[in-house]
CSV table of N, CA, C and O in Angstrom, one decimal:
chain,number,residue,atom,x,y,z
A,111,MET,N,17.5,3.3,-10.3
A,111,MET,CA,16.3,3.2,-9.9
A,111,MET,C,15.7,4.4,-11.0
A,111,MET,O,15.0,5.2,-11.8
A,112,ARG,N,14.2,2.8,-11.4
A,112,ARG,CA,13.4,3.9,-12.1
A,112,ARG,C,12.4,5.2,-11.5
A,112,ARG,O,12.2,4.7,-10.2
A,113,SER,N,12.1,5.6,-12.6
A,113,SER,CA,11.4,7.0,-11.9
A,113,SER,C,10.0,6.3,-11.6
A,113,SER,O,9.7,6.1,-12.4
A,114,ILE,N,9.3,7.6,-10.5
A,114,ILE,CA,7.7,6.8,-10.5
A,114,ILE,C,7.3,8.0,-11.2
A,114,ILE,O,7.4,8.6,-11.1
A,115,PHE,N,6.1,7.6,-12.0
A,115,PHE,CA,5.3,8.9,-12.9
A,115,PHE,C,4.0,7.5,-12.9
A,115,PHE,O,3.5,6.8,-12.9
A,116,ALA,N,3.5,8.4,-12.2
A,116,ALA,CA,1.8,8.2,-12.5
A,116,ALA,C,1.0,9.4,-12.7
A,116,ALA,O,1.1,10.3,-12.3
A,117,SER,N,-0.2,8.6,-14.1
A,117,SER,CA,-0.5,9.5,-14.7
A,117,SER,C,-1.9,9.5,-15.1
A,117,SER,O,-2.6,8.1,-14.8
A,118,PHE,N,-2.6,10.3,-15.1
A,118,PHE,CA,-4.5,10.9,-15.9
A,118,PHE,C,-4.3,10.4,-17.2
A,118,PHE,O,-3.1,10.4,-17.9
A,119,VAL,N,-4.4,9.0,-17.4
A,119,VAL,CA,-4.3,8.3,-18.9
A,119,VAL,C,-6.0,8.9,-20.2
A,119,VAL,O,-5.4,9.3,-21.1
A,120,MET,N,-6.8,9.0,-19.0
A,120,MET,CA,-7.9,9.8,-20.0
A,120,MET,C,-9.5,9.8,-19.0
A,120,MET,O,-9.1,9.4,-17.9
A,121,LEU,N,-9.9,10.4,-19.8
A,121,LEU,CA,-11.0,10.8,-18.4
A,121,LEU,C,-12.4,10.9,-19.4
A,121,LEU,O,-12.7,10.7,-20.6
A,122,MET,N,-13.6,10.1,-18.8
A,122,MET,CA,-14.4,9.6,-19.4
A,122,MET,C,-15.4,9.8,-19.2
A,122,MET,O,-15.3,9.7,-17.8
A,123,SER,N,-16.6,9.9,-19.1
A,123,SER,CA,-18.3,10.1,-18.5
A,123,SER,C,-19.4,9.7,-19.5
A,123,SER,O,-18.9,9.3,-20.2
A,124,LEU,N,-20.1,9.4,-18.3
A,124,LEU,CA,-20.9,8.8,-18.8
A,124,LEU,C,-22.1,9.7,-19.1
A,124,LEU,O,-23.0,10.5,-19.9
A,125,CYS,N,-21.6,10.9,-18.5
A,125,CYS,CA,-22.5,12.2,-18.5
A,125,CYS,C,-21.9,12.7,-19.7
A,125,CYS,O,-21.1,13.7,-19.8
A,126,SER,N,-22.7,13.0,-20.5
A,126,SER,CA,-22.5,14.4,-21.7
A,126,SER,C,-23.2,15.2,-22.3
A,126,SER,O,-24.7,14.2,-22.2
A,127,SER,N,-23.0,16.2,-23.1
A,127,SER,CA,-24.2,16.7,-23.2
A,127,SER,C,-24.5,16.6,-24.9
A,127,SER,O,-25.1,17.4,-25.2
A,128,THR,N,-24.2,15.6,-25.5
A,128,THR,CA,-24.6,15.1,-26.7
A,128,THR,C,-26.0,14.4,-26.3
A,128,THR,O,-26.5,14.0,-27.4
A,129,GLN,N,-25.8,13.8,-25.4
A,129,GLN,CA,-26.9,12.5,-25.2
A,129,GLN,C,-27.7,13.1,-23.9
A,129,GLN,O,-27.9,14.2,-23.5
A,130,ALA,N,-29.1,12.9,-24.7
A,130,ALA,CA,-30.7,13.3,-24.1
A,130,ALA,C,-30.6,12.5,-22.2
A,130,ALA,O,-29.4,11.0,-22.4
A,131,GLN,N,-30.6,13.0,-21.6
A,131,GLN,CA,-30.6,12.8,-19.8
A,131,GLN,C,-31.3,11.8,-20.2
A,131,GLN,O,-32.3,11.3,-20.4
A,132,GLN,N,-30.3,10.6,-18.7
A,132,GLN,CA,-30.9,9.3,-18.6
A,132,GLN,C,-30.7,9.5,-17.5
A,132,GLN,O,-29.4,9.4,-16.6
A,133,LEU,N,-31.5,8.0,-16.5
A,133,LEU,CA,-31.5,7.8,-15.1
A,133,LEU,C,-30.2,6.6,-15.3
A,133,LEU,O,-30.3,5.7,-15.9
A,134,ASP,N,-29.9,7.1,-14.3
A,134,ASP,CA,-28.6,5.9,-13.9
A,134,ASP,C,-29.3,4.1,-13.1
A,134,ASP,O,-30.5,4.6,-12.1
A,135,PRO,N,-29.2,3.0,-13.4
A,135,PRO,CA,-29.1,1.6,-12.8
A,135,PRO,C,-29.1,1.9,-11.3
A,135,PRO,O,-30.4,1.5,-10.9
A,136,GLY,N,-28.4,2.9,-10.8
A,136,GLY,CA,-28.2,3.0,-9.6
A,136,GLY,C,-29.3,4.1,-9.1
A,136,GLY,O,-29.6,4.5,-7.5
A,137,SER,N,-29.9,4.8,-9.2
A,137,SER,CA,-31.3,5.9,-9.1
A,137,SER,C,-32.4,5.1,-9.0
A,137,SER,O,-33.0,3.8,-8.6
A,138,SER,N,-33.0,5.7,-7.3
A,138,SER,CA,-34.3,5.3,-7.0
A,138,SER,C,-34.9,6.9,-6.7
A,138,SER,O,-34.6,7.6,-6.7
A,139,PRO,N,-36.2,6.5,-5.8
A,139,PRO,CA,-37.2,7.5,-5.6
A,139,PRO,C,-36.8,8.6,-4.7
A,139,PRO,O,-36.8,9.9,-5.0
A,140,GLN,N,-36.0,7.7,-4.1
A,140,GLN,CA,-35.2,8.7,-2.6
A,140,GLN,C,-34.1,9.3,-3.8
A,140,GLN,O,-33.4,11.0,-2.7
A,141,ARG,N,-33.6,8.6,-3.9
A,141,ARG,CA,-31.9,9.6,-5.0
A,141,ARG,C,-32.4,10.1,-6.3
A,141,ARG,O,-32.0,8.2,-6.8
A,142,VAL,N,-32.4,10.8,-7.0
A,142,VAL,CA,-32.3,10.5,-8.3
A,142,VAL,C,-31.0,10.5,-9.1
A,142,VAL,O,-30.6,11.8,-8.7
A,143,ILE,N,-30.1,9.9,-10.0
A,143,ILE,CA,-29.1,10.1,-10.4
A,143,ILE,C,-28.7,9.9,-11.8
A,143,ILE,O,-29.7,9.0,-12.2
A,144,TYR,N,-28.1,10.4,-12.3
A,144,TYR,CA,-28.4,10.5,-13.7
A,144,TYR,C,-27.0,9.9,-14.4
A,144,TYR,O,-25.6,9.8,-14.0
A,145,ALA,N,-27.2,9.3,-15.6
A,145,ALA,CA,-26.3,8.8,-16.2
A,145,ALA,C,-25.3,9.2,-17.3
A,145,ALA,O,-24.8,9.8,-17.4
A,146,THR,N,-26.5,11.0,-17.9
A,146,THR,CA,-26.2,11.2,-18.6
A,146,THR,C,-27.0,12.9,-18.3
A,146,THR,O,-28.3,13.0,-17.5
A,147,THR,N,-26.3,13.6,-18.6
A,147,THR,CA,-27.1,15.1,-18.9
A,147,THR,C,-26.6,16.1,-19.6
A,147,THR,O,-26.1,16.2,-20.2
A,148,GLU,N,-27.5,17.4,-19.3
A,148,GLU,CA,-27.5,18.5,-20.8
A,148,GLU,C,-25.7,19.1,-20.4
A,148,GLU,O,-25.3,19.1,-21.2
A,149,GLN,N,-25.7,18.9,-19.1
A,149,GLN,CA,-24.0,19.9,-19.4
A,149,GLN,C,-23.8,18.8,-18.3
A,149,GLN,O,-24.2,18.3,-16.7
A,150,GLN,N,-22.6,18.0,-18.3
A,150,GLN,CA,-21.2,17.3,-17.4
A,150,GLN,C,-20.9,18.0,-16.5
A,150,GLN,O,-20.9,19.0,-16.4
A,151,PRO,N,-20.6,17.0,-15.0
A,151,PRO,CA,-20.2,17.9,-14.0
A,151,PRO,C,-18.4,18.1,-14.3
A,151,PRO,O,-17.9,17.7,-15.6
A,152,GLU,N,-18.0,19.4,-14.1
A,152,GLU,CA,-16.6,19.2,-13.9
A,152,GLU,C,-15.9,19.9,-12.8
A,152,GLU,O,-16.3,20.4,-11.7
A,153,PHE,N,-14.7,19.1,-13.0
A,153,PHE,CA,-13.6,19.4,-11.7
A,153,PHE,C,-13.4,21.3,-11.6
A,153,PHE,O,-13.2,21.7,-13.1
A,154,PRO,N,-13.4,21.3,-10.7
A,154,PRO,CA,-13.0,22.8,-10.9
A,154,PRO,C,-11.5,23.6,-12.0
A,154,PRO,O,-10.7,22.6,-11.8
A,155,GLY,N,-11.4,24.1,-12.8
A,155,GLY,CA,-10.6,24.6,-13.6
A,155,GLY,C,-11.0,23.7,-15.2
A,155,GLY,O,-10.2,23.9,-16.1
A,156,GLY,N,-11.8,22.4,-14.9
A,156,GLY,CA,-12.1,21.4,-16.2
A,156,GLY,C,-10.6,20.3,-16.2
A,156,GLY,O,-10.2,20.4,-15.2
A,157,LEU,N,-10.2,20.3,-17.2
A,157,LEU,CA,-9.6,18.9,-17.8
A,157,LEU,C,-8.3,19.0,-17.1
A,157,LEU,O,-7.5,17.8,-16.6
A,158,ALA,N,-7.5,20.1,-17.8
A,158,ALA,CA,-6.6,20.1,-17.1
A,158,ALA,C,-5.7,20.2,-15.7
A,158,ALA,O,-4.9,19.9,-15.3
A,159,LYS,N,-6.7,21.2,-15.2
A,159,LYS,CA,-6.8,21.1,-13.9
A,159,LYS,C,-6.8,20.0,-12.8
A,159,LYS,O,-6.5,19.5,-11.7
A,160,LEU,N,-7.9,18.5,-13.7
A,160,LEU,CA,-7.9,17.7,-12.9
A,160,LEU,C,-6.6,16.5,-13.3
A,160,LEU,O,-5.9,16.0,-12.5
A,161,LYS,N,-6.4,16.6,-13.9
A,161,LYS,CA,-4.7,15.7,-14.6
A,161,LYS,C,-3.7,17.0,-13.3
A,161,LYS,O,-3.1,15.8,-12.9
A,162,GLU,N,-3.6,17.7,-13.4
A,162,GLU,CA,-2.7,18.3,-12.7
A,162,GLU,C,-3.0,17.7,-11.2
A,162,GLU,O,-1.8,17.6,-10.9
A,163,TYR,N,-4.2,18.4,-10.9
A,163,TYR,CA,-4.8,17.5,-9.6
A,163,TYR,C,-3.9,15.8,-8.9
A,163,TYR,O,-3.5,15.8,-8.2
A,164,ILE,N,-3.7,15.1,-10.1
A,164,ILE,CA,-4.2,13.5,-10.1
A,164,ILE,C,-2.7,13.3,-9.5
A,164,ILE,O,-1.7,12.8,-9.0
A,165,GLN,N,-1.7,14.5,-10.8
A,165,GLN,CA,-0.3,14.5,-11.0
A,165,GLN,C,0.4,14.5,-9.4
A,165,GLN,O,1.1,14.2,-8.8
A,166,LYS,N,-0.5,15.4,-9.0
A,166,LYS,CA,0.0,16.5,-7.5
A,166,LYS,C,-0.3,15.3,-6.2
A,166,LYS,O,1.0,15.3,-5.8
A,167,ASN,N,-1.4,14.9,-6.6
A,167,ASN,CA,-2.4,13.9,-5.1
A,167,ASN,C,-2.1,12.7,-5.4
A,167,ASN,O,-1.9,12.1,-3.4
A,168,LEU,N,-1.4,11.8,-6.1
A,168,LEU,CA,-1.0,10.6,-6.3
A,168,LEU,C,-0.4,10.1,-5.3
A,168,LEU,O,0.6,10.8,-6.0
A,169,ARG,N,-0.7,9.1,-4.4
A,169,ARG,CA,0.7,8.5,-3.8
A,169,ARG,C,1.0,7.3,-4.4
A,169,ARG,O,-0.1,6.4,-4.0
A,170,TYR,N,1.9,6.9,-5.0
A,170,TYR,CA,2.4,5.3,-5.5
A,170,TYR,C,2.2,4.5,-4.0
A,170,TYR,O,3.3,5.0,-3.3
A,171,PRO,N,1.7,3.7,-3.6
A,171,PRO,CA,1.9,3.0,-2.5
A,171,PRO,C,2.9,2.3,-2.7
A,171,PRO,O,3.6,1.9,-3.6
A,172,SER,N,3.8,1.9,-1.4
A,172,SER,CA,4.7,1.2,-1.6
A,172,SER,C,4.7,0.2,-1.6
A,172,SER,O,5.9,-0.7,-2.4
A,173,SER,N,3.9,-0.8,-1.5
A,173,SER,CA,3.7,-2.0,-1.1
A,173,SER,C,3.3,-2.4,-2.7
A,173,SER,O,3.8,-3.6,-3.2
A,174,ALA,N,3.4,-1.4,-3.3
A,174,ALA,CA,2.7,-1.7,-5.7
A,174,ALA,C,4.0,-1.5,-5.7
A,174,ALA,O,4.4,-2.3,-6.9
A,175,GLN,N,5.0,-1.1,-5.3
A,175,GLN,CA,6.1,-0.1,-6.1
A,175,GLN,C,7.1,-1.4,-6.6
A,175,GLN,O,7.8,-1.6,-6.5
A,176,LYS,N,7.1,-1.9,-4.9
A,176,LYS,CA,8.1,-3.4,-4.1
A,176,LYS,C,6.9,-4.5,-4.7
A,176,LYS,O,8.5,-5.4,-5.4
A,177,ALA,N,6.6,-4.3,-5.7
A,177,ALA,CA,5.4,-5.4,-6.1
A,177,ALA,C,6.1,-5.4,-7.7
A,177,ALA,O,5.3,-6.3,-8.1
A,178,MET,N,6.4,-4.1,-8.0
A,178,MET,CA,6.2,-3.7,-9.2
A,178,MET,C,5.0,-3.5,-10.6
A,178,MET,O,4.6,-3.8,-10.9
A,179,LYS,N,3.8,-3.4,-9.6
A,179,LYS,CA,2.5,-3.1,-9.6
A,179,LYS,C,2.7,-2.1,-10.3
A,179,LYS,O,2.4,-0.9,-10.2
A,180,GLU,N,1.2,-1.9,-11.0
A,180,GLU,CA,1.1,-0.8,-12.8
A,180,GLU,C,-0.2,-1.2,-12.6
A,180,GLU,O,-0.4,-2.6,-12.8
A,181,GLY,N,-0.9,-0.3,-13.1
A,181,GLY,CA,-2.0,-0.9,-14.4
A,181,GLY,C,-2.9,0.7,-14.3
A,181,GLY,O,-2.3,1.8,-13.3
A,182,THR,N,-4.2,0.5,-14.5
A,182,THR,CA,-5.0,1.4,-14.6
A,182,THR,C,-6.0,0.9,-14.1
A,182,THR,O,-7.0,-0.4,-13.9
A,183,VAL,N,-6.2,1.9,-13.3
A,183,VAL,CA,-7.7,1.5,-11.9
A,183,VAL,C,-8.9,2.5,-12.2
A,183,VAL,O,-8.6,3.8,-12.8
A,184,PHE,N,-10.2,2.1,-13.3
A,184,PHE,CA,-11.6,2.4,-13.5
A,184,PHE,C,-12.0,2.6,-12.3
A,184,PHE,O,-12.7,1.7,-11.7
A,185,LEU,N,-12.5,3.8,-11.9
A,185,LEU,CA,-13.3,4.1,-11.1
A,185,LEU,C,-14.5,5.1,-11.6
A,185,LEU,O,-14.7,5.5,-12.5
A,186,ASN,N,-16.2,4.7,-10.5
A,186,ASN,CA,-17.0,4.4,-10.6
A,186,ASN,C,-17.4,6.0,-10.1
A,186,ASN,O,-17.5,5.1,-8.6
A,187,PHE,N,-18.1,7.2,-10.0
A,187,PHE,CA,-18.6,7.8,-9.1
A,187,PHE,C,-20.0,8.9,-8.8
A,187,PHE,O,-19.9,9.2,-9.9
A,188,ILE,N,-20.1,9.6,-8.0
A,188,ILE,CA,-21.3,10.1,-8.3
A,188,ILE,C,-20.8,11.4,-7.7
A,188,ILE,O,-20.2,11.4,-6.7
A,189,VAL,N,-20.6,12.9,-8.7
A,189,VAL,CA,-20.5,13.8,-8.2
A,189,VAL,C,-22.1,14.5,-7.7
A,189,VAL,O,-23.2,14.5,-9.1
A,190,SER,N,-22.7,14.6,-7.3
A,190,SER,CA,-23.5,14.8,-5.9
A,190,SER,C,-24.4,16.7,-6.6
A,190,SER,O,-23.7,16.8,-7.6
A,191,GLU,N,-25.2,16.8,-6.2
A,191,GLU,CA,-26.3,17.8,-6.6
A,191,GLU,C,-25.3,19.0,-6.2
A,191,GLU,O,-25.5,20.4,-6.6
A,192,LYS,N,-24.4,18.6,-4.7
A,192,LYS,CA,-23.6,20.2,-4.4
A,192,LYS,C,-22.1,19.2,-5.4
A,192,LYS,O,-21.5,20.9,-4.6
A,193,GLY,N,-22.0,19.2,-6.0
A,193,GLY,CA,-20.6,18.8,-6.9
A,193,GLY,C,-19.6,18.0,-5.6
A,193,GLY,O,-18.5,17.7,-6.0
A,194,THR,N,-20.3,17.0,-5.1
A,194,THR,CA,-19.1,16.5,-4.0
A,194,THR,C,-18.5,15.2,-4.2
A,194,THR,O,-20.2,14.4,-4.9
A,195,PRO,N,-17.7,14.6,-4.6
A,195,PRO,CA,-17.8,13.6,-4.9
A,195,PRO,C,-18.8,12.5,-3.9
A,195,PRO,O,-17.8,12.6,-2.4
A,196,GLU,N,-19.4,11.6,-4.4
A,196,GLU,CA,-20.3,10.3,-3.7
A,196,GLU,C,-20.0,8.8,-3.9
A,196,GLU,O,-20.0,9.2,-5.1
A,197,ASP,N,-19.5,7.6,-3.0
A,197,ASP,CA,-20.2,6.6,-3.5
A,197,ASP,C,-18.9,6.2,-4.8
A,197,ASP,O,-19.6,5.1,-4.8
A,198,VAL,N,-17.6,6.2,-4.4
A,198,VAL,CA,-16.5,6.1,-5.4
A,198,VAL,C,-16.6,4.2,-5.3
A,198,VAL,O,-16.3,3.8,-4.2
A,199,ARG,N,-16.6,3.9,-6.1
A,199,ARG,CA,-16.7,2.7,-6.5
A,199,ARG,C,-15.0,2.2,-7.6
A,199,ARG,O,-15.1,3.0,-8.4
A,200,VAL,N,-14.3,1.2,-7.6
A,200,VAL,CA,-13.8,0.6,-8.3
A,200,VAL,C,-14.4,-0.7,-9.1
A,200,VAL,O,-14.7,-1.3,-8.8
A,201,ARG,N,-14.8,0.3,-10.8
A,201,ARG,CA,-15.0,-1.4,-11.5
A,201,ARG,C,-14.3,-1.5,-12.4
A,201,ARG,O,-14.4,-3.4,-12.8
A,202,MET,N,-12.8,-1.5,-12.6
A,202,MET,CA,-11.7,-2.6,-12.8
A,202,MET,C,-10.5,-2.5,-12.3
A,202,MET,O,-9.3,-1.9,-12.2
A,203,PRO,N,-10.7,-2.9,-11.1
A,203,PRO,CA,-9.5,-3.7,-10.1
A,203,PRO,C,-8.0,-3.9,-10.8
A,203,PRO,O,-8.3,-4.6,-12.1
A,204,VAL,N,-7.0,-3.5,-10.2
A,204,VAL,CA,-6.0,-3.7,-10.3
A,204,VAL,C,-5.1,-4.7,-9.6
A,204,VAL,O,-4.5,-5.1,-9.3
A,205,ASP,N,-4.8,-4.0,-8.5
A,205,ASP,CA,-4.4,-4.3,-6.9
A,205,ASP,C,-5.4,-3.2,-6.2
A,205,ASP,O,-5.5,-2.2,-6.2
A,206,PRO,N,-5.1,-4.1,-4.9
A,206,PRO,CA,-5.3,-3.7,-3.7
A,206,PRO,C,-4.9,-2.4,-3.1
A,206,PRO,O,-6.0,-1.3,-2.6
A,207,ALA,N,-4.1,-2.3,-3.5
A,207,ALA,CA,-3.2,-0.8,-2.8
A,207,ALA,C,-3.3,-0.2,-3.9
A,207,ALA,O,-3.5,1.3,-3.5
A,208,LEU,N,-3.1,-0.4,-5.4
A,208,LEU,CA,-3.5,1.2,-6.1
A,208,LEU,C,-4.9,1.3,-6.2
A,208,LEU,O,-5.4,2.5,-6.3
A,209,ASP,N,-6.1,0.3,-5.2
A,209,ASP,CA,-7.5,0.5,-6.4
A,209,ASP,C,-7.8,1.7,-4.8
A,209,ASP,O,-8.1,2.5,-5.3
A,210,ALA,N,-6.7,0.6,-3.9
A,210,ALA,CA,-7.4,2.1,-2.0
A,210,ALA,C,-6.3,3.4,-2.3
A,210,ALA,O,-7.7,4.5,-2.6
A,211,GLU,N,-6.0,3.5,-3.2
A,211,GLU,CA,-5.0,4.3,-3.6
A,211,GLU,C,-5.7,5.6,-4.7
A,211,GLU,O,-5.9,7.1,-4.5
A,212,ALA,N,-6.3,4.9,-5.8
A,212,ALA,CA,-6.9,5.5,-6.7
A,212,ALA,C,-8.4,6.6,-5.6
A,212,ALA,O,-9.4,7.1,-5.8
A,213,ILE,N,-9.1,5.6,-5.3
A,213,ILE,CA,-10.1,5.8,-4.2
A,213,ILE,C,-9.9,7.1,-3.6
A,213,ILE,O,-11.0,7.9,-2.9
A,214,ARG,N,-8.9,7.0,-2.5
A,214,ARG,CA,-8.7,8.1,-1.7
A,214,ARG,C,-8.2,9.4,-2.6
A,214,ARG,O,-9.0,10.2,-2.2
A,215,LEU,N,-7.8,9.3,-3.2
A,215,LEU,CA,-7.2,10.6,-4.4
A,215,LEU,C,-9.1,10.9,-5.1
A,215,LEU,O,-9.1,12.3,-4.6
A,216,VAL,N,-10.1,10.2,-5.1
A,216,VAL,CA,-11.5,11.0,-5.5
A,216,VAL,C,-12.0,11.5,-4.6
A,216,VAL,O,-12.6,12.2,-4.8
A,217,GLN,N,-11.8,10.9,-2.9
A,217,GLN,CA,-12.8,11.0,-1.6
A,217,GLN,C,-12.0,12.7,-1.4
A,217,GLN,O,-13.1,13.5,-1.1
A,218,SER,N,-11.0,12.6,-1.8
A,218,SER,CA,-10.1,13.9,-1.1
A,218,SER,C,-10.7,15.1,-2.4
A,218,SER,O,-9.8,16.4,-2.0
A,219,MET,N,-10.9,15.2,-3.4
A,219,MET,CA,-10.7,16.1,-4.4
A,219,MET,C,-11.9,16.7,-4.1
A,219,MET,O,-13.2,16.6,-3.1
A,220,PRO,N,-11.3,18.3,-3.9
A,220,PRO,CA,-12.5,19.3,-4.0
A,220,PRO,C,-14.1,19.0,-4.7
A,220,PRO,O,-13.7,18.3,-5.6
A,221,ASN,N,-14.9,20.2,-4.5
A,221,ASN,CA,-16.3,19.7,-4.7
A,221,ASN,C,-16.1,20.5,-6.4
A,221,ASN,O,-15.4,21.3,-7.0
A,222,TRP,N,-16.7,19.4,-7.2
A,222,TRP,CA,-17.0,20.1,-8.8
A,222,TRP,C,-18.1,21.2,-8.9
A,222,TRP,O,-19.0,21.0,-8.1
A,223,THR,N,-18.1,21.2,-10.0
A,223,THR,CA,-18.8,21.6,-10.1
A,223,THR,C,-19.9,20.8,-11.2
A,223,THR,O,-19.9,19.9,-11.8
A,224,PRO,N,-21.7,20.6,-9.9
A,224,PRO,CA,-22.5,19.7,-10.4
A,224,PRO,C,-23.2,19.5,-12.1
A,224,PRO,O,-23.4,20.7,-12.8
A,225,ALA,N,-23.3,18.7,-12.5
A,225,ALA,CA,-24.0,18.4,-13.6
A,225,ALA,C,-25.0,18.9,-13.3
A,225,ALA,O,-25.9,19.8,-12.5
A,226,LYS,N,-26.0,19.5,-14.8
A,226,LYS,CA,-27.3,20.4,-14.7
A,226,LYS,C,-28.2,19.9,-15.8
A,226,LYS,O,-27.8,18.8,-16.9
A,227,ILE,N,-29.2,19.6,-15.3
A,227,ILE,CA,-30.9,19.7,-16.4
A,227,ILE,C,-31.7,21.1,-16.5
A,227,ILE,O,-32.0,21.2,-15.1
A,228,ALA,N,-31.7,21.8,-17.4
A,228,ALA,CA,-32.7,22.5,-17.4
A,228,ALA,C,-31.8,23.7,-16.4
A,228,ALA,O,-32.8,24.4,-15.7
A,229,GLY,N,-30.6,23.9,-16.1
A,229,GLY,CA,-29.8,25.2,-14.8
A,229,GLY,C,-30.7,24.7,-13.9
A,229,GLY,O,-29.6,25.1,-12.9
A,230,LYS,N,-30.6,23.2,-13.3
A,230,LYS,CA,-30.5,22.4,-12.0
A,230,LYS,C,-29.9,21.8,-12.1
A,230,LYS,O,-29.6,20.6,-13.1
A,231,SER,N,-29.3,21.9,-10.7
A,231,SER,CA,-27.7,21.0,-10.2
A,231,SER,C,-28.5,19.8,-10.0
A,231,SER,O,-29.7,19.6,-9.4
A,232,VAL,N,-28.0,18.5,-10.1
A,232,VAL,CA,-28.3,16.9,-10.1
A,232,VAL,C,-27.5,16.4,-10.1
A,232,VAL,O,-25.7,16.7,-10.2
A,233,ALA,N,-27.8,15.2,-9.2
A,233,ALA,CA,-26.2,14.0,-9.2
A,233,ALA,C,-26.2,13.2,-10.8
A,233,ALA,O,-27.2,13.1,-11.4
A,234,CYS,N,-25.4,13.3,-10.6
A,234,CYS,CA,-24.3,12.8,-12.3
A,234,CYS,C,-23.6,11.5,-11.7
A,234,CYS,O,-22.5,11.4,-11.1
A,235,ARG,N,-23.2,10.4,-12.2
A,235,ARG,CA,-22.1,8.8,-12.1
A,235,ARG,C,-21.1,9.9,-13.0
A,235,ARG,O,-21.8,9.9,-14.6
A,236,TYR,N,-20.1,9.4,-12.8
A,236,TYR,CA,-19.1,9.8,-12.8
A,236,TYR,C,-17.9,8.7,-13.0
A,236,TYR,O,-18.0,8.0,-12.3
A,237,ASN,N,-17.2,8.2,-14.8
A,237,ASN,CA,-15.9,7.7,-14.8
A,237,ASN,C,-14.9,7.9,-15.0
A,237,ASN,O,-14.8,8.8,-15.5
A,238,LEU,N,-13.7,7.7,-13.9
A,238,LEU,CA,-12.1,7.9,-14.4
A,238,LEU,C,-11.5,6.9,-13.8
A,238,LEU,O,-11.4,6.5,-13.2
A,239,PRO,N,-10.4,6.7,-15.1
A,239,PRO,CA,-9.8,6.1,-15.3
A,239,PRO,C,-7.8,6.6,-14.8
A,239,PRO,O,-7.6,7.9,-14.5
A,240,ILE,N,-7.9,6.3,-13.5
A,240,ILE,CA,-6.5,6.1,-13.1
A,240,ILE,C,-4.8,5.1,-13.5
A,240,ILE,O,-5.5,4.6,-13.1
A,241,LYS,N,-3.7,6.5,-13.5
A,241,LYS,CA,-3.3,5.1,-14.3
A,241,LYS,C,-2.2,5.1,-13.2
A,241,LYS,O,-1.4,6.3,-13.1
A,242,PHE,N,-1.3,4.2,-13.2
A,242,PHE,CA,-0.2,4.2,-12.1
A,242,PHE,C,0.9,2.9,-12.9
A,242,PHE,O,0.3,1.5,-13.0
A,243,ALA,N,2.0,4.1,-13.5
A,243,ALA,CA,3.3,3.2,-14.0
A,243,ALA,C,4.4,4.0,-13.1
A,243,ALA,O,4.0,5.2,-12.8
A,244,LEU,N,4.8,2.7,-13.3
A,244,LEU,CA,6.5,3.0,-12.6
A,244,LEU,C,8.1,3.3,-13.6
A,244,LEU,O,7.2,3.3,-14.7
């Protein structure tokens, strides 16, 4: 039987310290959400810990295993001013079971260090690809 291996492929963020801060298209006067910030949001412990969290907590759905489904689910979510992952959306779906598991994984994450502008915590949109491989 093939061993199951789910790994973190790469981490991409629209929040970048090298760009001027820009508002996200989903931003509104009631809720300001940035696409780019001075300091990007960070998973507790950084990228290495994010990769470790994904590898440890990802559960490959049995229906996807049986159907031999694999691929990379691209997610988009907001890291709130308090660091909470919110409004998790699938941007590039692969399979309903894999998509649902990727969403569950992000929704169960601990709070991040929020993005900052001029030292103030702000909400920022973040992109995260999650690879499922058998």
